[in-house]
Coordinates of C-alpha atoms in Angstrom, one line a residue:
X356 CA 41.8 142.5 104.1
X357 CA 43.5 138.7 102.9
X358 CA 40.8 135.8 103.3
X359 CA 43.0 133.0 104.8
X360 CA 40.3 130.6 106.0
X361 CA 37.3 129.4 106.1
X362 CA 34.5 130.9 108.5
X363 CA 35.4 134.7 107.3
X364 CA 38.7 134.4 108.8
X365 CA 41.3 137.3 107.5
X366 CA 43.8 139.3 107.8
X367 CA 45.4 142.8 107.1
X368 CA 47.1 143.2 104.1
X369 CA 50.7 145.1 104.3
X370 CA 48.9 148.1 102.9
X371 CA 46.4 147.7 105.7
X372 CA 49.0 147.4 108.5
X373 CA 51.1 150.6 106.6
X374 CA 47.3 152.6 107.0
X375 CA 46.9 151.9 110.0
X376 CA 50.3 152.1 111.3
X377 CA 50.1 155.7 111.1
X378 CA 46.5 156.3 111.7
X379 CA 47.4 155.0 115.4
X380 CA 48.8 158.4 116.2
X381 CA 44.8 159.3 116.3
X382 CA 45.6 162.5 113.9
X383 CA 44.0 163.5 111.1
X384 CA 45.9 162.1 107.6
X385 CA 44.8 163.8 104.0
X386 CA 44.4 160.7 101.0
X387 CA 47.5 162.2 99.5
X388 CA 49.7 161.5 102.7
X389 CA 48.5 157.8 103.1
X390 CA 48.7 157.4 99.5
X391 CA 52.3 158.2 99.4
X392 CA 52.7 155.5 102.5
X393 CA 51.7 152.8 100.6
X394 CA 52.8 153.9 96.7
X395 CA 49.5 154.2 95.5
X396 CA 46.4 156.2 94.3
X397 CA 43.7 157.7 96.7
X398 CA 41.2 155.7 95.4
X399 CA 43.5 152.8 96.6
X400 CA 43.8 154.2 100.2
X401 CA 39.7 154.5 100.2
X402 CA 39.3 150.7 98.8
X403 CA 41.9 149.9 101.7
X404 CA 40.0 151.4 104.2
X405 CA 36.8 149.8 103.3
X406 CA 38.2 146.7 103.9
X407 CA 40.3 147.5 107.2
X408 CA 36.5 148.5 108.4
X409 CA 35.2 145.1 108.2
X410 CA 37.3 144.2 110.9
X411 CA 35.3 146.5 113.3
X412 CA 38.1 149.5 113.1
X413 CA 36.1 152.9 112.0
X414 CA 37.7 156.0 110.9
X415 CA 36.0 159.5 111.3
X416 CA 36.1 161.0 107.5
X417 CA 36.6 164.8 106.9
X418 CA 37.1 166.6 103.5
X419 CA 40.2 168.7 103.8
X420 CA 41.7 166.7 106.9
X421 CA 41.2 162.9 105.9
X422 CA 41.3 160.2 108.4
X423 CA 41.2 159.1 111.7
X424 CA 40.7 156.2 113.7
X425 CA 37.8 156.6 115.9
X426 CA 39.9 154.4 118.4
X427 CA 43.1 153.6 118.4
X428 CA 42.4 149.5 118.8
X429 CA 45.6 147.6 120.7
X430 CA 47.1 145.6 118.2
X431 CA 48.5 141.9 119.4
X432 CA 52.8 141.5 118.7
X433 CA 52.0 138.3 116.3
X434 CA 55.4 137.8 116.1
X435 CA 55.3 136.6 120.0
X436 CA 51.9 135.0 119.0
X437 CA 54.3 131.9 116.7
X438 CA 55.8 131.1 120.2
X439 CA 53.2 129.5 121.0
X440 CA 52.8 126.1 118.8
X441 CA 49.5 125.7 117.4
X442 CA 48.4 129.7 117.7
X443 CA 46.1 130.9 114.8
X444 CA 45.5 134.6 114.7
X445 CA 43.2 136.3 112.6
X446 CA 42.1 140.2 112.7
X447 CA 38.4 139.6 111.1
X448 CA 36.7 136.3 111.9
X449 CA 33.4 135.2 112.2
X450 CA 33.7 133.3 115.3
X451 CA 36.6 131.3 116.9
X452 CA 34.4 128.5 118.2
X453 CA 33.1 128.3 114.7
X454 CA 36.0 127.8 113.0
X455 CA 37.2 124.9 115.2
X456 CA 34.1 123.1 115.3
X457 CA 34.5 123.6 111.3
X458 CA 38.1 121.8 111.4
X459 CA 39.3 117.8 111.9
X460 CA 42.4 118.2 112.2
X461 CA 42.8 119.9 116.0
X462 CA 44.8 118.9 118.3
X463 CA 44.5 119.2 122.2
X464 CA 45.8 123.0 122.5
X465 CA 45.0 124.2 119.1
X466 CA 44.2 128.0 120.0
X467 CA 42.6 130.6 117.8
X468 CA 42.6 134.3 118.2
X469 CA 40.8 137.3 117.2
X470 CA 41.0 140.9 116.9
X471 CA 37.5 141.2 115.7
X472 CA 34.5 138.3 115.6
X473 CA 31.9 139.6 113.3
X474 CA 29.6 136.3 114.2
X475 CA 30.2 135.9 117.3
X476 CA 28.1 134.1 120.1
X477 CA 27.4 133.4 123.3
X478 CA 25.4 131.1 125.3
X479 CA 22.0 130.2 124.3
X480 CA 22.2 131.5 120.8
X481 CA 23.2 135.1 121.9
X482 CA 25.3 137.6 120.0
X483 CA 28.7 138.3 121.6
X484 CA 29.2 142.0 119.6
X485 CA 32.6 143.2 119.9
X486 CA 35.0 146.3 118.0
X487 CA 38.3 145.7 116.9
X488 CA 41.1 146.0 119.8
X489 CA 38.0 146.0 123.0
X490 CA 38.1 142.4 123.8
X491 CA 40.6 139.6 123.8
X492 CA 39.3 136.9 122.4
X493 CA 40.1 133.5 121.4
X494 CA 38.9 129.4 121.7
X495 CA 41.1 126.8 123.1
X496 CA 40.5 122.9 121.2
X497 CA 40.7 120.0 123.4
X498 CA 39.5 116.2 122.9
X499 CA 37.7 113.7 125.7
X500 CA 36.7 110.1 125.3
X501 CA 33.6 110.6 127.1
X502 CA 30.5 113.4 127.3
X503 CA 30.7 112.8 131.0
X504 CA 33.8 114.2 130.9
X505 CA 32.9 117.2 129.9
X506 CA 30.6 118.9 132.1
X507 CA 32.3 120.8 134.7
X508 CA 34.6 122.6 131.7
X509 CA 32.9 126.1 132.2
X510 CA 33.4 125.5 136.0
X511 CA 37.0 124.9 135.5
X512 CA 38.2 127.8 132.2
X513 CA 36.4 130.0 135.0
X514 CA 38.3 129.6 137.4
X515 CA 42.1 128.7 135.1
X516 CA 41.5 132.6 133.3
X517 CA 40.7 134.2 137.1
X518 CA 43.8 132.6 138.6
X519 CA 46.3 133.6 135.9
X520 CA 44.2 137.2 136.2
X521 CA 44.7 137.6 139.7
X522 CA 48.5 136.4 139.5
X523 CA 48.7 139.1 136.9
X524 CA 47.6 141.3 139.5
X525 CA 43.9 142.2 138.6
X526 CA 41.9 143.5 141.6
X527 CA 38.2 142.2 142.7
X528 CA 37.6 139.5 140.4
X529 CA 35.0 136.7 140.8
X530 CA 33.1 134.2 138.9
X531 CA 29.2 133.7 138.6
X532 CA 27.7 130.8 137.9
X533 CA 27.8 129.4 135.2
X534 CA 30.5 131.0 133.3
X535 CA 30.6 134.5 134.0
X536 CA 33.8 136.5 134.5
X537 CA 32.8 139.7 137.5
X538 CA 35.3 142.5 138.2
X539 CA 33.9 145.1 141.3
X540 CA 30.7 143.6 141.3
X541 CA 29.8 143.6 137.0
X542 CA 30.5 141.0 134.3
X543 CA 33.8 141.6 132.3
X544 CA 33.9 138.3 130.6
X545 CA 32.3 135.1 129.5
X546 CA 33.1 131.2 128.6
X547 CA 31.1 129.5 126.0
X548 CA 31.8 125.6 125.6
X549 CA 30.6 123.9 122.1
X550 CA 31.2 120.3 121.4
X551 CA 31.2 117.9 119.0
X552 CA 31.3 113.7 118.4
X553 CA 32.6 111.6 116.6
X554 CA 34.5 108.0 116.3
X555 CA 37.7 109.4 118.5
X556 CA 35.6 110.8 121.4
X557 CA 34.0 114.4 122.5
X558 CA 36.1 117.5 120.3
X559 CA 35.2 120.4 123.2
X560 CA 35.5 124.1 122.1
X561 CA 36.0 126.5 124.7
X562 CA 35.1 130.0 123.9
X563 CA 36.6 132.8 126.0
X564 CA 36.1 136.3 125.7
X565 CA 37.7 139.4 128.1
X566 CA 36.3 143.0 128.1
X567 CA 39.7 144.5 128.0
X568 CA 40.6 148.5 128.7
X569 CA 39.5 151.0 125.4
X570 CA 41.5 152.6 123.4
X571 CA 41.9 156.5 123.6
X572 CA 38.5 157.3 122.0
X573 CA 38.0 160.0 119.4
X574 CA 34.5 159.8 118.9
X575 CA 31.8 160.7 121.4
X576 CA 29.2 158.5 119.2
X577 CA 29.8 155.1 120.8
X578 CA 27.0 152.6 119.5
X579 CA 25.7 149.8 122.1
X580 CA 28.5 150.0 124.9
X581 CA 27.0 148.6 128.1
X582 CA 26.8 150.7 130.8
X583 CA 27.0 147.9 132.9
X584 CA 29.5 145.8 131.9
X585 CA 33.4 146.5 133.2
X586 CA 36.9 145.4 132.1
X587 CA 39.9 143.5 133.1
X588 CA 42.4 146.3 133.6
X589 CA 45.7 144.0 133.5
X590 CA 45.5 143.8 129.8
X591 CA 46.3 146.8 129.5
X592 CA 46.5 148.7 125.8
X593 CA 49.9 148.2 125.2
X594 CA 50.1 144.9 122.3
X595 CA 52.8 143.6 124.1
X596 CA 51.1 143.1 127.5
X597 CA 48.1 142.2 126.0
X598 CA 50.0 139.1 123.8
X599 CA 51.8 138.1 126.9
X600 CA 48.4 137.8 129.3
X601 CA 46.6 136.1 126.1
X602 CA 50.1 133.4 125.8
X603 CA 49.4 133.3 130.2
X604 CA 45.4 132.6 129.8
X605 CA 46.8 129.3 127.3
X606 CA 48.8 128.3 129.6
X607 CA 46.8 128.2 132.7
X608 CA 44.1 126.7 130.2
X609 CA 47.0 123.9 129.2
X610 CA 48.0 122.9 133.2
X611 CA 44.5 123.2 134.7
X612 CA 43.0 120.6 132.2
X613 CA 46.3 118.6 132.2
X614 CA 45.5 119.1 136.3
X615 CA 41.3 118.5 135.9
X616 CA 41.8 114.2 133.7
X617 CA 44.4 113.6 136.8
X618 CA 42.4 114.7 139.8
X619 CA 38.2 115.8 138.5
X620 CA 36.8 118.6 139.1
X621 CA 36.3 118.6 143.0
X622 CA 39.6 121.5 143.2
X623 CA 38.5 123.8 140.7
X624 CA 34.6 124.0 142.5
X625 CA 36.3 124.6 146.2
X626 CA 37.8 127.5 144.3
X627 CA 34.7 128.5 142.6
X628 CA 32.8 128.4 145.9
X629 CA 36.3 130.9 147.4
X630 CA 35.2 133.9 144.4
X631 CA 31.7 132.7 143.8
X632 CA 30.4 136.9 143.3
X633 CA 26.6 135.5 144.4
X634 CA 27.5 133.4 147.2
X635 CA 24.8 133.9 150.2
X636 CA 22.5 136.7 148.2
X637 CA 19.2 136.7 147.2
X638 CA 19.3 135.2 143.6
X639 CA 16.7 134.2 141.0
X640 CA 17.0 131.6 138.4
X641 CA 15.8 131.4 135.5
X642 CA 15.0 127.9 133.2
X643 CA 12.8 127.6 130.6
X644 CA 10.9 130.4 131.6
X645 CA 10.9 129.3 135.2
X646 CA 12.1 131.3 138.1
X647 CA 13.1 129.9 141.5
X648 CA 13.9 132.5 144.3
X649 CA 16.2 132.0 146.9
X650 CA 19.5 132.2 148.9
X651 CA 22.4 131.1 146.0
X652 CA 25.0 128.6 148.9
X653 CA 27.6 128.1 145.8
X654 CA 27.9 125.2 143.7
X655 CA 28.1 121.3 144.4
X656 CA 31.5 119.1 143.9
X657 CA 29.9 118.0 139.9
X658 CA 29.6 121.7 139.3
X659 CA 26.0 122.4 139.6
X660 CA 24.2 125.7 141.9
X661 CA 22.9 124.8 144.9
X662 CA 19.7 127.2 145.7
X663 CA 17.8 127.2 149.4
X664 CA 14.7 128.4 148.2
X665 CA 12.0 129.8 149.7
X666 CA 10.6 127.2 151.9
X667 CA 14.2 126.2 152.8
X668 CA 14.6 123.2 150.8
X669 CA 18.0 123.0 149.4
X670 CA 17.7 122.3 145.0
X671 CA 20.5 121.1 143.1
X672 CA 20.3 123.4 139.8
X673 CA 22.3 122.1 136.3
X674 CA 21.1 124.5 134.0
X675 CA 19.9 128.3 133.7
X676 CA 20.3 131.9 134.7
X677 CA 21.0 133.2 137.5
X678 CA 21.0 136.7 139.1
X679 CA 20.9 139.6 142.3
X680 CA 16.6 139.2 143.0
X681 CA 15.5 143.0 143.2
X682 CA 15.1 144.4 146.6
X683 CA 11.6 144.3 145.8
X684 CA 11.3 140.7 145.9
X685 CA 13.0 140.6 148.9
X686 CA 11.5 138.9 152.0
X687 CA 14.1 139.7 154.4
X688 CA 13.2 144.2 153.3
X689 CA 9.8 143.9 153.6

């Protein structure tokens, strides 16, 4: 892979792209055959295969048969991606959020997209693990004058994503406070908002990761797949469809951020409450190792969570993790 920027930003070389094009039929191809495709030796093929593997693409290698992709990834239409000004694409990067946060020359609406992240981040320092082509992963940059203006951006981003996906035909999609995308009752994506402050105000990076349909699998040894996750099926495994959806998600954020700047968060909290997957359910809120049990009542106009606790007191929660309360702890089933 060719290094093209900081934070491990790389793209496939022309030879690597030729090899991937041949192997994308899902069959075995010998090192001799692949060498003929790129006009180089089998040792060069092996070197290219090792480089490709750095991007999270895995191979089966069988003596006498050659190489086969363990799964055929979905590749973006890079020509179409160029239709959006300020969009950067990398086949492999440490983290799209980290890349943007490390730049000083970023304007509103700049987007960084990755095929694979080897250092992806989730909330509270958790790792975001991916495999090439299994997720839509991108970060969106914007600026605000005051830190108080950014407190509702996780809510806004979640609503924007759901609106776009619903318009694309996604069924059974909803939101879980503060920043998870759900499909049919299971997590299908997440949002991570990070900020830095400087003399020009507040620089915000909205990181978005969506699980999408996986490519055809040729190996039964798919490691660390969380069976409790779900997928965004409208993305498809076609590069053009995947690219179109990504661009529509970015356009949705453009429009919704403009609305947020002019009208505030209230319109988005109304929408959030209309698709809150935990609304009215018995939940447990965990914050700093303290558990609060109660009924989820949705979110307030400021974006905080409202819970009616076990003492019938409404409580407004500004941070924490929410999950469904186990049936064994539900007093209504005692």
